[in-house]
PDB file of C-alpha atoms in Angstrom:
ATOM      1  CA  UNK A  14      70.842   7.921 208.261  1.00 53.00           C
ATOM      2  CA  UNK A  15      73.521   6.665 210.835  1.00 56.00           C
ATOM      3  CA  UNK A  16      73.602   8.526 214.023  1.00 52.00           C
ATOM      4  CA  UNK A  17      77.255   8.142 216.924  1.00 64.00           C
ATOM      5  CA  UNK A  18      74.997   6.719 219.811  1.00 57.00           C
ATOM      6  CA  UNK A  19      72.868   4.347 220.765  1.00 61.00           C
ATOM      7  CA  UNK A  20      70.000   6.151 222.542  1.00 75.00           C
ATOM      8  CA  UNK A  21      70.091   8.991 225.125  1.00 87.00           C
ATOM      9  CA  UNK A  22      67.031   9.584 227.576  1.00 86.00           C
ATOM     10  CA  UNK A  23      66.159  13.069 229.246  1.00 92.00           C
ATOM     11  CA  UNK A  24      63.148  13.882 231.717  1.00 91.00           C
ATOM     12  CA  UNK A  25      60.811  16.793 230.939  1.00 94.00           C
ATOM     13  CA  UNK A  26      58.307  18.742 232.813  1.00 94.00           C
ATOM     14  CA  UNK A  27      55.728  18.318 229.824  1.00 95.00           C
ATOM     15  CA  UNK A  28      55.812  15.275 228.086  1.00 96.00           C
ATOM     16  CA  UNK A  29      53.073  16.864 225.172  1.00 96.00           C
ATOM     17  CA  UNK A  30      54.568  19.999 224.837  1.00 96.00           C
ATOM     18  CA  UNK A  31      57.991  17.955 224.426  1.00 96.00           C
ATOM     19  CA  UNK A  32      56.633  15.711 221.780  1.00 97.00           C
ATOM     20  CA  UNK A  33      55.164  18.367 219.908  1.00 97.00           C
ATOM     21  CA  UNK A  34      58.994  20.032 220.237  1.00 97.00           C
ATOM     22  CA  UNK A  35      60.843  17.077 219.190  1.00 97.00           C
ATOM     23  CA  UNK A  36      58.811  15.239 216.386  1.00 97.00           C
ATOM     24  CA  UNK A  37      59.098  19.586 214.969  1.00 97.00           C
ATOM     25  CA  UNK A  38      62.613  20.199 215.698  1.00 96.00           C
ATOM     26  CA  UNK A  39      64.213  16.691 214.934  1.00 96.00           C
ATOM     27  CA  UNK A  40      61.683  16.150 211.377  1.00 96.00           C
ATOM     28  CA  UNK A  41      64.862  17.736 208.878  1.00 95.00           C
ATOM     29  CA  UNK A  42      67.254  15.391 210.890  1.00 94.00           C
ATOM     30  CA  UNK A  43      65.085  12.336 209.989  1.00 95.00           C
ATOM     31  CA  UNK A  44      63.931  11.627 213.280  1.00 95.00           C
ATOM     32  CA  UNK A  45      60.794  11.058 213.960  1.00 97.00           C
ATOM     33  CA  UNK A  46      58.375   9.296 216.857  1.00 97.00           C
ATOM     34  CA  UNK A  47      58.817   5.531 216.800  1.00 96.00           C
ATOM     35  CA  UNK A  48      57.044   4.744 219.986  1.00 93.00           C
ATOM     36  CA  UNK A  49      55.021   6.664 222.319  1.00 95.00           C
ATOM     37  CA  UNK A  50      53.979   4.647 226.259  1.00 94.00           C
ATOM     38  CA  UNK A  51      52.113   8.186 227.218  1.00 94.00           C
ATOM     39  CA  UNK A  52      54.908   8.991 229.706  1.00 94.00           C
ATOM     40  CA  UNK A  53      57.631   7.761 227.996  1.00 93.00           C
ATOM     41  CA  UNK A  54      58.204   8.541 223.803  1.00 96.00           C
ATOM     42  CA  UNK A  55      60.861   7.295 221.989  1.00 93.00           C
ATOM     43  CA  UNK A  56      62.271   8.707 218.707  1.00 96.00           C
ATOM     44  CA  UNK A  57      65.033   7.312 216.024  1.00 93.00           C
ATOM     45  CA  UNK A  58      65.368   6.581 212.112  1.00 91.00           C
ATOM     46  CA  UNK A  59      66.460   2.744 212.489  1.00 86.00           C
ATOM     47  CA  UNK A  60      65.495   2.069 216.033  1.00 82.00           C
ATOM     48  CA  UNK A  61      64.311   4.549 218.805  1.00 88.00           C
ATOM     49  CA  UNK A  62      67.488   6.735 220.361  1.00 87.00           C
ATOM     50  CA  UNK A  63      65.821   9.217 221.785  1.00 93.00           C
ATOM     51  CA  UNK A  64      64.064   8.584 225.306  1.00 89.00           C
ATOM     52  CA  UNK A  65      62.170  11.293 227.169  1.00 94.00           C
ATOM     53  CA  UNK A  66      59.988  10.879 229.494  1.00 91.00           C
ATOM     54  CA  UNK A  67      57.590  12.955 232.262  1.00 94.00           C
ATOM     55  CA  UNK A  68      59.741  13.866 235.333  1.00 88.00           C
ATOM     56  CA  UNK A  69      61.941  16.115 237.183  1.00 84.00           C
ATOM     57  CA  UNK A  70      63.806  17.498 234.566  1.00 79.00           C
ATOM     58  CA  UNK A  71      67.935  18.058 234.475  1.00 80.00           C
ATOM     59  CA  UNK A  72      70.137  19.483 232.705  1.00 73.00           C
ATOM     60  CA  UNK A  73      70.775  17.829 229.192  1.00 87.00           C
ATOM     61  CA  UNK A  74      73.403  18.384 226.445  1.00 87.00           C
ATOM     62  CA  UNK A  75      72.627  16.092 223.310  1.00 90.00           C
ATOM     63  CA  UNK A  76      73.889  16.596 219.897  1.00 89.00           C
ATOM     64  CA  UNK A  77      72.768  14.337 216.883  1.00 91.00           C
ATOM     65  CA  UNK A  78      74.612  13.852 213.620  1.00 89.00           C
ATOM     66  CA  UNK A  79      73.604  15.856 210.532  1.00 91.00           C
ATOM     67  CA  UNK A  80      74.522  15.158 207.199  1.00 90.00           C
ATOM     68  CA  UNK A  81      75.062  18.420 206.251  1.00 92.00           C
ATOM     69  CA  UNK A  82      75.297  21.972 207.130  1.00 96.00           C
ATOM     70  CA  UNK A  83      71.604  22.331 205.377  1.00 95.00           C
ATOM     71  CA  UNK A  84      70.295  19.675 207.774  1.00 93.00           C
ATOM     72  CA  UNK A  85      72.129  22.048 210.225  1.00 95.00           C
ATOM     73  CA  UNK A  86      70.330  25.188 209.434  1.00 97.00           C
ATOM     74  CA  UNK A  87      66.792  23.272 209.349  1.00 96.00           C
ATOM     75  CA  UNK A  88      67.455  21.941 212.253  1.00 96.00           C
ATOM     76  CA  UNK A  89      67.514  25.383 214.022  1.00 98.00           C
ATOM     77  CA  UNK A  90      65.008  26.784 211.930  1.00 98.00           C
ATOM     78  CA  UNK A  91      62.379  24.080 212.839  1.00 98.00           C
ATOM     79  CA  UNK A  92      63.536  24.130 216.672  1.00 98.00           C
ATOM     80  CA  UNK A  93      62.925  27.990 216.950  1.00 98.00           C
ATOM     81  CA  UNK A  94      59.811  27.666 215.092  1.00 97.00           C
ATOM     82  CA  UNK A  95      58.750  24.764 217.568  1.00 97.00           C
ATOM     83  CA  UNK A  96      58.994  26.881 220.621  1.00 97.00           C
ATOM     84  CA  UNK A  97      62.497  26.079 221.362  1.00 97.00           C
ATOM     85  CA  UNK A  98      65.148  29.691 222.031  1.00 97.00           C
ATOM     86  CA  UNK A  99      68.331  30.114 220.530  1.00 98.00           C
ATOM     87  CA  UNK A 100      71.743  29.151 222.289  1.00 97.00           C
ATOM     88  CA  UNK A 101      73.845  29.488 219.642  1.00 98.00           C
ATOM     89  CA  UNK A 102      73.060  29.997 215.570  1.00 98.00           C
ATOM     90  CA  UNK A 103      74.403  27.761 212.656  1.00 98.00           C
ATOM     91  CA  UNK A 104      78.278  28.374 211.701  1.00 98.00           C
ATOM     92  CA  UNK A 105      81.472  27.144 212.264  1.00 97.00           C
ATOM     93  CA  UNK A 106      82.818  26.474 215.542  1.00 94.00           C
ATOM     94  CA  UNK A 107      86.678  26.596 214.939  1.00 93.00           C
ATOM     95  CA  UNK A 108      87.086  26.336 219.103  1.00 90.00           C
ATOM     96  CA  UNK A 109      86.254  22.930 218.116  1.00 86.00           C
ATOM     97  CA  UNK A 110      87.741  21.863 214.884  1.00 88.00           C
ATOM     98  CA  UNK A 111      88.471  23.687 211.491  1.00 92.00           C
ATOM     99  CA  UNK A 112      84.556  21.988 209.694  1.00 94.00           C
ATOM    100  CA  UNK A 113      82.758  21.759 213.064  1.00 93.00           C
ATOM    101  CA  UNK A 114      79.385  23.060 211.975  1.00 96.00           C
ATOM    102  CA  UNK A 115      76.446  23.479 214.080  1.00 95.00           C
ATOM    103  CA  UNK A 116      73.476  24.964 215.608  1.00 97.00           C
ATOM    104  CA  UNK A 117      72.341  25.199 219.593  1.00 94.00           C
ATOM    105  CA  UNK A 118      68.508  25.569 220.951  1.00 97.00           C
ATOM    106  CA  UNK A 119      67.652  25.512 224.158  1.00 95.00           C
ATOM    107  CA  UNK A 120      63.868  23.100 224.730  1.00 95.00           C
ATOM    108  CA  UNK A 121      60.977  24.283 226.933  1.00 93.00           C
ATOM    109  CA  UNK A 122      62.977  22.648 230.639  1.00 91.00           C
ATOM    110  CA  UNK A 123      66.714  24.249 229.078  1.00 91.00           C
ATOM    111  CA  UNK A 124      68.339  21.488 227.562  1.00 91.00           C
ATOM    112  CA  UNK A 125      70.662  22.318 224.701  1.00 90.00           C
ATOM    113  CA  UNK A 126      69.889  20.376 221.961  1.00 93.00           C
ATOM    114  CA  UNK A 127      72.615  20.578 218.800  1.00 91.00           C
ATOM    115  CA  UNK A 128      72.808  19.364 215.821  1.00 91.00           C
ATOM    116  CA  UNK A 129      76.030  19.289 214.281  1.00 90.00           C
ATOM    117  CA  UNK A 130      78.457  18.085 210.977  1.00 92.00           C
ATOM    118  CA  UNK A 131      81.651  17.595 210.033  1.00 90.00           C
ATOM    119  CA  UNK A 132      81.166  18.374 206.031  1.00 81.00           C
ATOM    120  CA  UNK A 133      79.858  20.634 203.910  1.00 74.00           C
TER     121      UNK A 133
END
């Protein structure tokens, strides 16, 4: 799996109840936990990306690559099912391009996490 960015780094209120959200929601993606410093995890395929650690939390928008539009709709399925609340179900998002495909949950401190592809 090849993901656009290097690594991107958010704080949370709960660092537990965020690992237990993002090793569920990010699973279908391929992403899983890679290293975990008890206040600080980090998740990837390859190499960890994906930095969150216990803080003040912010706003974050991240979206990671998805092969496909199933990855897409697993994606959401496994975010929802994780806890996380829906800002915006799988489809097409022509406001963005004609094959833009992708899916929107909000985590436990209101980041909106997306998952998104180009294909089919």
């Amino acid at each position: 799996m090849t993901v656009s960015f290097d690594h991107v780094g958010i704080s949370v209120s709960d660092i537990e109840k965020a690992k237990a959200f993002y090793t569920a929601a990010l699973k279908p993606l391929g992403i899983a936990l890679m290293s975990d410093y008890g206040t600080t995890i980090g998740m990837g395929a390859d190499h960890p990306l994906f930095w969150i650690s216990a803080g003040e939390p912010g706003h974050a928008h991240i979206a990671f690559r998805a092969a496909s539009r199933a990855e897409v709709d697993a994606f959401h399925a496994a975010a929802i099912a994780a806890g996380g609340t829906d800002n915006g179900k799988p489809g097409i998002r022509k406001e963005y391009s004609e094959n833009y495909y992708g899916a929107y949950v909000l985590d436990a401190d209101g980041h909106n996490i997306e998952a998104v592809t180009y294909g089919s």
